[in-house]
Short mmCIF file of C-alpha atoms in Angstrom, two decimals:
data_model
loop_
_atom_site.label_atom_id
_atom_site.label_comp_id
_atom_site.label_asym_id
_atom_site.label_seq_id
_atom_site.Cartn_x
_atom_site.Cartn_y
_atom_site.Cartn_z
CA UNK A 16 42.28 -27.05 -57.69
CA UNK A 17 39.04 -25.93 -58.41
CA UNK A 18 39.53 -22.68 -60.65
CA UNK A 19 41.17 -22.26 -63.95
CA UNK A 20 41.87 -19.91 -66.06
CA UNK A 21 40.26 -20.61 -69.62
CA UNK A 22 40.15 -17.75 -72.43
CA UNK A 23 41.23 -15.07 -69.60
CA UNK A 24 38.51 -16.10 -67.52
CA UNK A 25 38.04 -18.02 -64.21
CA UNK A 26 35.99 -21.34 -64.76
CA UNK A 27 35.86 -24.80 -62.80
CA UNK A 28 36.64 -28.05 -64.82
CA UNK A 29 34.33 -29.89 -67.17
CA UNK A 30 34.84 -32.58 -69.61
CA UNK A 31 37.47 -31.74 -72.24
CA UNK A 32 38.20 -28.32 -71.01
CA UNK A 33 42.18 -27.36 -70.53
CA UNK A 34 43.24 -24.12 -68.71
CA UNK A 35 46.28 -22.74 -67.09
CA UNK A 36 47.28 -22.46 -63.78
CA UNK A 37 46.53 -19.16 -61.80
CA UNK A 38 49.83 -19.81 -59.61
CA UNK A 39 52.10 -20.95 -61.68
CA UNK A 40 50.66 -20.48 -65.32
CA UNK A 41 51.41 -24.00 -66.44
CA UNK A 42 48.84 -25.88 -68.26
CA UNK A 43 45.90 -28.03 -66.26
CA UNK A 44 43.55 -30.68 -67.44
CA UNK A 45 40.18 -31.24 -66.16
CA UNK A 46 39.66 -34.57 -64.16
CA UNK A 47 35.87 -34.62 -64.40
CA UNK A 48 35.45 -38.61 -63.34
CA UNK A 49 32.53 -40.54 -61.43
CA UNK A 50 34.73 -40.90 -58.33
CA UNK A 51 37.07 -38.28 -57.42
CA UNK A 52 35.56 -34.88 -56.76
CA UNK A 53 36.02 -32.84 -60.18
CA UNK A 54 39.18 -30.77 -60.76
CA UNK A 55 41.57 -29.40 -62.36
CA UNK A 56 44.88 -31.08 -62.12
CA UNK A 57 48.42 -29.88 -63.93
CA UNK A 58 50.16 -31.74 -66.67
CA UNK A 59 52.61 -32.50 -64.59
CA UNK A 60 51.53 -34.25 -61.73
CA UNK A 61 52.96 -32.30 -59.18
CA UNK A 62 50.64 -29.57 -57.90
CA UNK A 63 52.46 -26.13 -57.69
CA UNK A 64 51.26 -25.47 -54.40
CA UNK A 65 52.61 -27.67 -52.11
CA UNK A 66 50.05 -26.94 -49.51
CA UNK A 67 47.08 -28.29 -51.94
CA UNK A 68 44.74 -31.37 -50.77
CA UNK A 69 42.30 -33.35 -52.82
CA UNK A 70 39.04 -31.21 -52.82
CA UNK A 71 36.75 -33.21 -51.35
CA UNK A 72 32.65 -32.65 -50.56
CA UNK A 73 33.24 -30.88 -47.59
CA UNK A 74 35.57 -28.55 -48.90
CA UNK A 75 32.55 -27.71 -52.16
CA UNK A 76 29.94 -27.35 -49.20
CA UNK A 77 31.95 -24.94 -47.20
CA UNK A 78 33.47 -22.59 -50.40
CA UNK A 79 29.93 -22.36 -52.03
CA UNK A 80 28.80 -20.22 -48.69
CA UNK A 81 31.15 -17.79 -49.69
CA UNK A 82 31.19 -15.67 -53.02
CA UNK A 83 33.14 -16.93 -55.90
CA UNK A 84 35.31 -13.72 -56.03
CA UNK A 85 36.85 -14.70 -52.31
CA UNK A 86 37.53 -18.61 -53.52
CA UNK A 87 40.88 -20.12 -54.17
CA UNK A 88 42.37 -16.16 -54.15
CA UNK A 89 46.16 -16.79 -55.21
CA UNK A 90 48.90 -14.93 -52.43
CA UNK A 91 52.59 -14.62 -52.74
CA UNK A 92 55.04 -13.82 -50.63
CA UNK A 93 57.09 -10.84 -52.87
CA UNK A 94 60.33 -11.76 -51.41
CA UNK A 95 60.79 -15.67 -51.89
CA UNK A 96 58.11 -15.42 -55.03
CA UNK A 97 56.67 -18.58 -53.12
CA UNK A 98 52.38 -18.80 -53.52
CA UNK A 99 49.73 -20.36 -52.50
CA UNK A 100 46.02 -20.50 -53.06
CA UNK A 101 43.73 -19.30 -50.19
CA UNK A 102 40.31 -21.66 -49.90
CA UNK A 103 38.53 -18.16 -49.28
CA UNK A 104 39.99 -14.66 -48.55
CA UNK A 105 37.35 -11.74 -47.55
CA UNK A 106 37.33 -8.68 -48.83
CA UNK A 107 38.50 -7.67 -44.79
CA UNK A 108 41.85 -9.60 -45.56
CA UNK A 109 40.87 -12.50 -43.17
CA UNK A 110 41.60 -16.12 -44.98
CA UNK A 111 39.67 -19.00 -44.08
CA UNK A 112 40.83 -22.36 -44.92
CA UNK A 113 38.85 -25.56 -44.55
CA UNK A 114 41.52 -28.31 -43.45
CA UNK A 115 40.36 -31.77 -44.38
CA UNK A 116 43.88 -33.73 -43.55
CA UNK A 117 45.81 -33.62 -40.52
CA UNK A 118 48.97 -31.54 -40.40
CA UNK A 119 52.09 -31.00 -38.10
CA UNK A 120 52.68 -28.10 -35.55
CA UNK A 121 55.35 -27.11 -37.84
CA UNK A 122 52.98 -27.08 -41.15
CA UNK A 123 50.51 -25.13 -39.45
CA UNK A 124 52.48 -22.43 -38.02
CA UNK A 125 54.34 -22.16 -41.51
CA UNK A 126 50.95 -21.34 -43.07
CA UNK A 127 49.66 -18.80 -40.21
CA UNK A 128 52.89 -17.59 -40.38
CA UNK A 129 52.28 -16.43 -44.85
CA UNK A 130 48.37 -16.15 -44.05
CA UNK A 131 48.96 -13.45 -40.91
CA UNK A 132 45.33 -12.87 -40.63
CA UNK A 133 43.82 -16.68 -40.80
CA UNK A 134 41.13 -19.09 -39.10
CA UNK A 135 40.86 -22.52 -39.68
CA UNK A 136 37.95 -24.86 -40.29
CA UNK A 137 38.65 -28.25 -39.77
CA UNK A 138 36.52 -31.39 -40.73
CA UNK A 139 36.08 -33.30 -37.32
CA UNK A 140 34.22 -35.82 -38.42
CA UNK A 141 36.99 -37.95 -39.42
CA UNK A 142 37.84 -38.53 -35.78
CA UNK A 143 34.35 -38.01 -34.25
CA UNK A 144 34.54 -41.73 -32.51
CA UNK A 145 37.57 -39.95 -31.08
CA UNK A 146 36.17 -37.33 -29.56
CA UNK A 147 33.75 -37.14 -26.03
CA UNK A 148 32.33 -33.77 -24.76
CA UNK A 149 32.75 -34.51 -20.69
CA UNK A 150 31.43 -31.01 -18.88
CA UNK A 151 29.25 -28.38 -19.56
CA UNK A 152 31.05 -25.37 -17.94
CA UNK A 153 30.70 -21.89 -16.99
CA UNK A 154 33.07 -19.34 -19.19
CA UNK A 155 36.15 -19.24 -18.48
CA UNK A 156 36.20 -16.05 -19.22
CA UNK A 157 33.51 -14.76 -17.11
CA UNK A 158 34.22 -11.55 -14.96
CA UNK A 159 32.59 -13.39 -11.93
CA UNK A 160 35.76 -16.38 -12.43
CA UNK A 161 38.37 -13.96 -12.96
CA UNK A 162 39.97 -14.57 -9.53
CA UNK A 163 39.57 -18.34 -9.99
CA UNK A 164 41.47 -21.29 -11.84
CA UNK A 165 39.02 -24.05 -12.99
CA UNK A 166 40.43 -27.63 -11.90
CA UNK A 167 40.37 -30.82 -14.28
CA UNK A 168 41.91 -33.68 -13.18
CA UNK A 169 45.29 -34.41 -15.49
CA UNK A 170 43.30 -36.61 -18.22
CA UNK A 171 40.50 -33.72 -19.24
CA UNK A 172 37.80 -36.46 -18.04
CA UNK A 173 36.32 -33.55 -15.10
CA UNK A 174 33.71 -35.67 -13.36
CA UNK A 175 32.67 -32.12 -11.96
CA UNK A 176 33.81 -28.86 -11.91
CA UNK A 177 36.08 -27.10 -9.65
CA UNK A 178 38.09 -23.59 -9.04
CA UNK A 179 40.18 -22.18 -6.73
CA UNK A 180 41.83 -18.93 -5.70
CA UNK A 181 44.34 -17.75 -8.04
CA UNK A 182 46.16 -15.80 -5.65
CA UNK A 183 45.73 -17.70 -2.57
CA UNK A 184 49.50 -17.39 -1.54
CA UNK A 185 50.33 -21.29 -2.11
CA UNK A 186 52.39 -23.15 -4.59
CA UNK A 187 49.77 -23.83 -7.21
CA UNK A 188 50.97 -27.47 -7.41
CA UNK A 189 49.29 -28.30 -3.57
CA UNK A 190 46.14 -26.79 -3.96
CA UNK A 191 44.54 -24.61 -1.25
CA UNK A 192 40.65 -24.05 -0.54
CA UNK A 193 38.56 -26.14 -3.51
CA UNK A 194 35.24 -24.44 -4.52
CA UNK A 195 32.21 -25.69 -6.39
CA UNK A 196 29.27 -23.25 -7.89
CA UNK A 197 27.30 -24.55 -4.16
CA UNK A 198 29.58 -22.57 -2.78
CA UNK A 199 28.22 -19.10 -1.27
CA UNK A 200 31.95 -17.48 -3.12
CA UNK A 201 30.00 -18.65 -6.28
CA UNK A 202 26.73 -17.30 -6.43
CA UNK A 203 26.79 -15.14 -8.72
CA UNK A 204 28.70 -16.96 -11.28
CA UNK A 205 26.49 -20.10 -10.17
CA UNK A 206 23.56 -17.44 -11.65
CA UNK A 207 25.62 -16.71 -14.70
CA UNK A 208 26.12 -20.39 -15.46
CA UNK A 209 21.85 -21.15 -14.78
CA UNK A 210 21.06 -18.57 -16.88
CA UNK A 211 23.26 -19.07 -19.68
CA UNK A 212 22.78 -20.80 -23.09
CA UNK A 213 25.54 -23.30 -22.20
CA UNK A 214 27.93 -22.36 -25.13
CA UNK A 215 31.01 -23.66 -23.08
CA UNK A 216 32.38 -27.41 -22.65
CA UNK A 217 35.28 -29.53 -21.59
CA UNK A 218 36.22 -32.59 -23.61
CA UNK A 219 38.20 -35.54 -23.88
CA UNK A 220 40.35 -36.44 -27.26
CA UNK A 221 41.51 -39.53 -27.63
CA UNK A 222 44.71 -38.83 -29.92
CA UNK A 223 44.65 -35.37 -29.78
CA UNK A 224 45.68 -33.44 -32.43
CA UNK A 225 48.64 -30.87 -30.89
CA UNK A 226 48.92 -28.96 -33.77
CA UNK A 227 45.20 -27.45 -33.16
CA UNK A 228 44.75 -27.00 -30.03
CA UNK A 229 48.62 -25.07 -30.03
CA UNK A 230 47.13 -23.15 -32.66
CA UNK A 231 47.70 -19.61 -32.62
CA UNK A 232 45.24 -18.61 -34.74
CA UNK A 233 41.40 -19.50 -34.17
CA UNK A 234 40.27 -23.28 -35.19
CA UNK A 235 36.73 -24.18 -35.53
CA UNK A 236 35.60 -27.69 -35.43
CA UNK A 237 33.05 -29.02 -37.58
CA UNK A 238 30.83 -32.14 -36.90
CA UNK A 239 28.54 -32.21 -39.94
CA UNK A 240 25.99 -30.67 -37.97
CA UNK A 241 24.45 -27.20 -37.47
CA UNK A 242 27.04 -26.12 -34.76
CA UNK A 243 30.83 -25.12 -34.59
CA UNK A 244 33.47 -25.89 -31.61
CA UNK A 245 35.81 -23.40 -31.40
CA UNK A 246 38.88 -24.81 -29.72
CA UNK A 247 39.62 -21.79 -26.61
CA UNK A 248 42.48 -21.32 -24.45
CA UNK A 249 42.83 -20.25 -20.78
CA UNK A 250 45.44 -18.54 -19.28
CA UNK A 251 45.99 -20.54 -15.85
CA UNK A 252 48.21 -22.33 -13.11
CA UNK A 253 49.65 -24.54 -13.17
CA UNK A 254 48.30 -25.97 -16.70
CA UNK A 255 46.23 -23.67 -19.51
CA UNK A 256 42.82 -24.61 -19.80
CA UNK A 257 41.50 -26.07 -23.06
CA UNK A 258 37.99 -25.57 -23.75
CA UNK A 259 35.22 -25.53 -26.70
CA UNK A 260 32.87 -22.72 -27.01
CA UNK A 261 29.91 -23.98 -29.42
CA UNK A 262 29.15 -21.14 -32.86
CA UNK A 263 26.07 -21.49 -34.64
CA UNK A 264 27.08 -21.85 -38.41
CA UNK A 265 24.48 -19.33 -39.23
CA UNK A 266 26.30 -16.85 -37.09
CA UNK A 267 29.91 -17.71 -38.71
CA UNK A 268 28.39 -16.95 -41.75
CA UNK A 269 26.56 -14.18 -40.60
CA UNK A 270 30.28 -12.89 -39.27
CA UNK A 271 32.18 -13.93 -41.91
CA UNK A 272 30.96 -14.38 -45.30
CA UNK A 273 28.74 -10.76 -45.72
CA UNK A 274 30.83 -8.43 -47.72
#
């Protein structure tokens, strides 16, 4: 936890300092150590929110983009009296949380779920070795490929590109006519694609994480470089397409953390 309140007043920890709780009210002690990330940390041991993970680097980096007044914003639900703290909420009710460990289908859906209005940023970099971008691709949700499926082979690992006809009157499971951007059909989307800042890739992940590419609400991936991937779905036959479409940070920011 990285806010307490101290004399009726917000403040993160320092040596010696001891606060209470903006959840729960109980009392916290600041952990202020040469290892751990400083905190605050209740008496107790238990954390009252059980959806709290150790505050790491990352997690400073990304909250310090945003004004203090939209960090660690408490929410509860009226009915159950259940709470939890927000990593930032925007004064356009949008939360953002920056997800450091791994969680379950179930977890995350329980937390869009209270949120309603949420996007996630996740810290990729734990499983970067896991992770190979395999084809640049034309969007999928181009005008010019609105009549066409894009083709993968069943592992993600596209050596090349392919479509074909949505609506070409055959069982989508035997394929009919196979097109490439060559292709005369194509030309215009072939254009679209040569012209285009190649924002759009395919990838292969080695132990994929379920819960965030299911993910109802938007998930951004982040590297530890200068870029986002935000994880995008297709609508197809006979499997969805899963695709990245790379997001400057500058222009998250820009989007997201202006008043």
């Amino acid at each position: 936890m990285r806010y307490a309140n101290v004399d009726e007043e917000l403040k993160e920890p320092s040596p010696g300092l001891k606060g209470l709780c903006p959840g729960c009210g109980n009392a916290v002690i600041a952990k202020c150590g040469m290892i751990k990330i400083h905190h605050w940390a209740h008496q107790s041991r238990i954390d009252c929110d059980r959806w709290w993970e150790p505050m790491t680097e990352w997690h400073l980096e990304w909250q310090n983009k945003f004004p203090k007044a939209w960090r660690e914003r408490i929410f509860r639900d009226q009915q159950t009296g259940e709470f939890h703290r927000a990593d930032v909420h925007t004064p356009k009710g949008l939360t953002i949380e920056f997800q450091h460990s791994p969680l379950s289908s179930q977890e995350l859906n329980s937390r869009n779920t209270f949120y309603k209005k949420i996007i996630w940023v996740v810290n990729a970099q734990r499983f970067q070795k896991q992770f190979e971008f395999t084809n640049i691709t034309p969007n999928p949700a181009s005008p010019l490929l609105a009549d066409y499926n894009f083709q993968v082979d069943v592992n993600g690992l596209a050596k090349s590109i392919r479509f074909f006809l949505k609506d070409d009157g055959r069982d989508p499971r035997t394929l009919g006519r196979i097109y490439s951007l060559d292709d005369e059909e194509l030309e215009l989307a072939a254009e679209e694609f040569n012209n285009s800042e190649k924002k759009y890739w395919l990838f292969n992940w080695k132990y994929k994480h379920q819960a965030w590419l299911k993910s109802d609400a938007q998930v951004f991936l982040d590297f530890g470089h200068d870029l986002l991937y935000w994880i995008k779905k297709r609508k197809q036959r006979p499997i969805d397409l899963v695709y990245l479409k790379i997001v400057k940070k500058v222009e998250f920011l820009r989007k997201y953390s202006v008043p």
